[in-house]
PDB file of C-alpha atoms in Angstrom:
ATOM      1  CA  UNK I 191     -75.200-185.180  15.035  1.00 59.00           C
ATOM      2  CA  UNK I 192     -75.144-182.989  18.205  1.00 64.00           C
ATOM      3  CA  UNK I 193     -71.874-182.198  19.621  1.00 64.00           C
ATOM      4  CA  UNK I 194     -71.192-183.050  23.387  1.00 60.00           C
ATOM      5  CA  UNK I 195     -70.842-180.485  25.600  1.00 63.00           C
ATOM      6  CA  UNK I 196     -69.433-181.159  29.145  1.00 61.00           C
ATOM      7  CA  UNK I 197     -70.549-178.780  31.808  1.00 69.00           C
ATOM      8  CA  UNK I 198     -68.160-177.277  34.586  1.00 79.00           C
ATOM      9  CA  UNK I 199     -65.080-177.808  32.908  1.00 88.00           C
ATOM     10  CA  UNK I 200     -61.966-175.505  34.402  1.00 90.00           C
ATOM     11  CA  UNK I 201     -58.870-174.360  33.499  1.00 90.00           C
ATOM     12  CA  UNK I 202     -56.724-174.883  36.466  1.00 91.00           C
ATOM     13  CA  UNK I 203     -52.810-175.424  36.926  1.00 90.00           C
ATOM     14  CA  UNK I 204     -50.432-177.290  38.962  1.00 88.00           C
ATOM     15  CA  UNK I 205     -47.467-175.993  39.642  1.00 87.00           C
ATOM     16  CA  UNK I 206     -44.515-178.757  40.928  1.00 81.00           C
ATOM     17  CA  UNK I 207     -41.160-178.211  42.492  1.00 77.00           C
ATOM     18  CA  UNK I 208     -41.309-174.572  40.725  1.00 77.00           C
ATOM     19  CA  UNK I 209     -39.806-176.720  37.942  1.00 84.00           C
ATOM     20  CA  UNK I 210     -42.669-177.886  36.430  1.00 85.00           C
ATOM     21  CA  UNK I 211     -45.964-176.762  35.381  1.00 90.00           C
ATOM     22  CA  UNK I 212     -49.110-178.674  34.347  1.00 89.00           C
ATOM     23  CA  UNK I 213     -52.127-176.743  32.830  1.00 92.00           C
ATOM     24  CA  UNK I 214     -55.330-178.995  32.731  1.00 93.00           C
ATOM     25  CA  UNK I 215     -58.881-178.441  31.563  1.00 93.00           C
ATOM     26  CA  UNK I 216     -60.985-180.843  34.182  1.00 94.00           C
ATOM     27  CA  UNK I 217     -64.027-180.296  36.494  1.00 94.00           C
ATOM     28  CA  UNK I 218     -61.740-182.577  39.308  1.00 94.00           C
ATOM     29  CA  UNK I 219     -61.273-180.176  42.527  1.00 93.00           C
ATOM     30  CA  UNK I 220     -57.973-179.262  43.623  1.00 93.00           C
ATOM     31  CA  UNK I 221     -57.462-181.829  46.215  1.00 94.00           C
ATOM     32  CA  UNK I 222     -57.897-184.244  43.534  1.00 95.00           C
ATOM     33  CA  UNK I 223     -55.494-183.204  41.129  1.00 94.00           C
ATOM     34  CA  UNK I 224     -52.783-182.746  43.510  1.00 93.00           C
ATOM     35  CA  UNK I 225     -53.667-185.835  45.738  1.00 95.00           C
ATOM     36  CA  UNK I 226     -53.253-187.595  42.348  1.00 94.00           C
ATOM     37  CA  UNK I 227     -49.934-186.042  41.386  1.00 90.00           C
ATOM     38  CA  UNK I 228     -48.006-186.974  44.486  1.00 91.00           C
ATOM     39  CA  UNK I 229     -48.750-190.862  43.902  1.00 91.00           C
ATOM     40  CA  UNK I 230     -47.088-190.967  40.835  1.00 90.00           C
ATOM     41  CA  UNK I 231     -42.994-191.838  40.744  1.00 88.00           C
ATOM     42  CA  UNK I 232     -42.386-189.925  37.632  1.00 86.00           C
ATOM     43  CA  UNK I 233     -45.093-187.901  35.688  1.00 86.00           C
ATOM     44  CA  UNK I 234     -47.361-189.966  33.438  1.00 91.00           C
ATOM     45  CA  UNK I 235     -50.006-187.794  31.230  1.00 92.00           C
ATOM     46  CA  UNK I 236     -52.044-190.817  30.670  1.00 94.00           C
ATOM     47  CA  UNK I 237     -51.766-192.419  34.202  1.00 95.00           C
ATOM     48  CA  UNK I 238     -52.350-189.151  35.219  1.00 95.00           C
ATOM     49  CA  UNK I 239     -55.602-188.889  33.309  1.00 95.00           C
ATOM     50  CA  UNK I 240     -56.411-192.274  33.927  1.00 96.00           C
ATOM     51  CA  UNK I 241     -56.311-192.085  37.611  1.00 96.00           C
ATOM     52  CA  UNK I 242     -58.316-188.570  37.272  1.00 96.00           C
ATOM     53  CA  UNK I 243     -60.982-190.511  35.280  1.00 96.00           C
ATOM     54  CA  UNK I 244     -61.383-193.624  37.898  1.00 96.00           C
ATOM     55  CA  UNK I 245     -62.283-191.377  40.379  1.00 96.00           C
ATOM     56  CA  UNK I 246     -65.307-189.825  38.577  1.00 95.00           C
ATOM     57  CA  UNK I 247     -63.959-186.984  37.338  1.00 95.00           C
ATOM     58  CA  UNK I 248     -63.210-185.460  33.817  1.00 93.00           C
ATOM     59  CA  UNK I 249     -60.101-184.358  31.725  1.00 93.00           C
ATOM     60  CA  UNK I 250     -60.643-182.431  28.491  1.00 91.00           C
ATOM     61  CA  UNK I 251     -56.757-181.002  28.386  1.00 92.00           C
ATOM     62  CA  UNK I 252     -52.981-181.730  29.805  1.00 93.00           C
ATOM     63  CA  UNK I 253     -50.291-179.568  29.055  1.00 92.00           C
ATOM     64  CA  UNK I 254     -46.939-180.389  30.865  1.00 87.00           C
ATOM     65  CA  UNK I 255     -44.410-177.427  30.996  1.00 89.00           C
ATOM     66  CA  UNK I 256     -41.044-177.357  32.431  1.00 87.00           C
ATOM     67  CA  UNK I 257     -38.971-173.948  33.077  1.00 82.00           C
TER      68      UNK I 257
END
């Protein structure tokens, strides 16, 4: 069995409010990620992924922090 490897992957961060802070590992730009975020009501790690994923785009990783 070969193991899958997914090329471009990034770690990247969003940070929300200065309250909270996401860390992701995903090869979706920027724009996406925080486009995404702002239609969600209340934050939703597998809407959030889901949403990410419907538009094409990959997420290995979601950490949500708040401080």
């Amino acid at each position: 069995m070969i193991d899958m490897k997914f090329k471009d992957l990034k770690f990247k961060y969003l940070d929300v409010e200065g309250r909270v802070m996401v860390n992701i590992v995903t090869n979706a730009t920027n724009k996406v990620l925080e486009d995404t975020l702002k239609l969600l009501d209340t934050w939703n790690k597998d809407l959030f992924k889901l949403n990410i994923e419907k538009q094409g785009y990959m997420i290995e990783y979601i950490q949500f922090n708040t401080y």
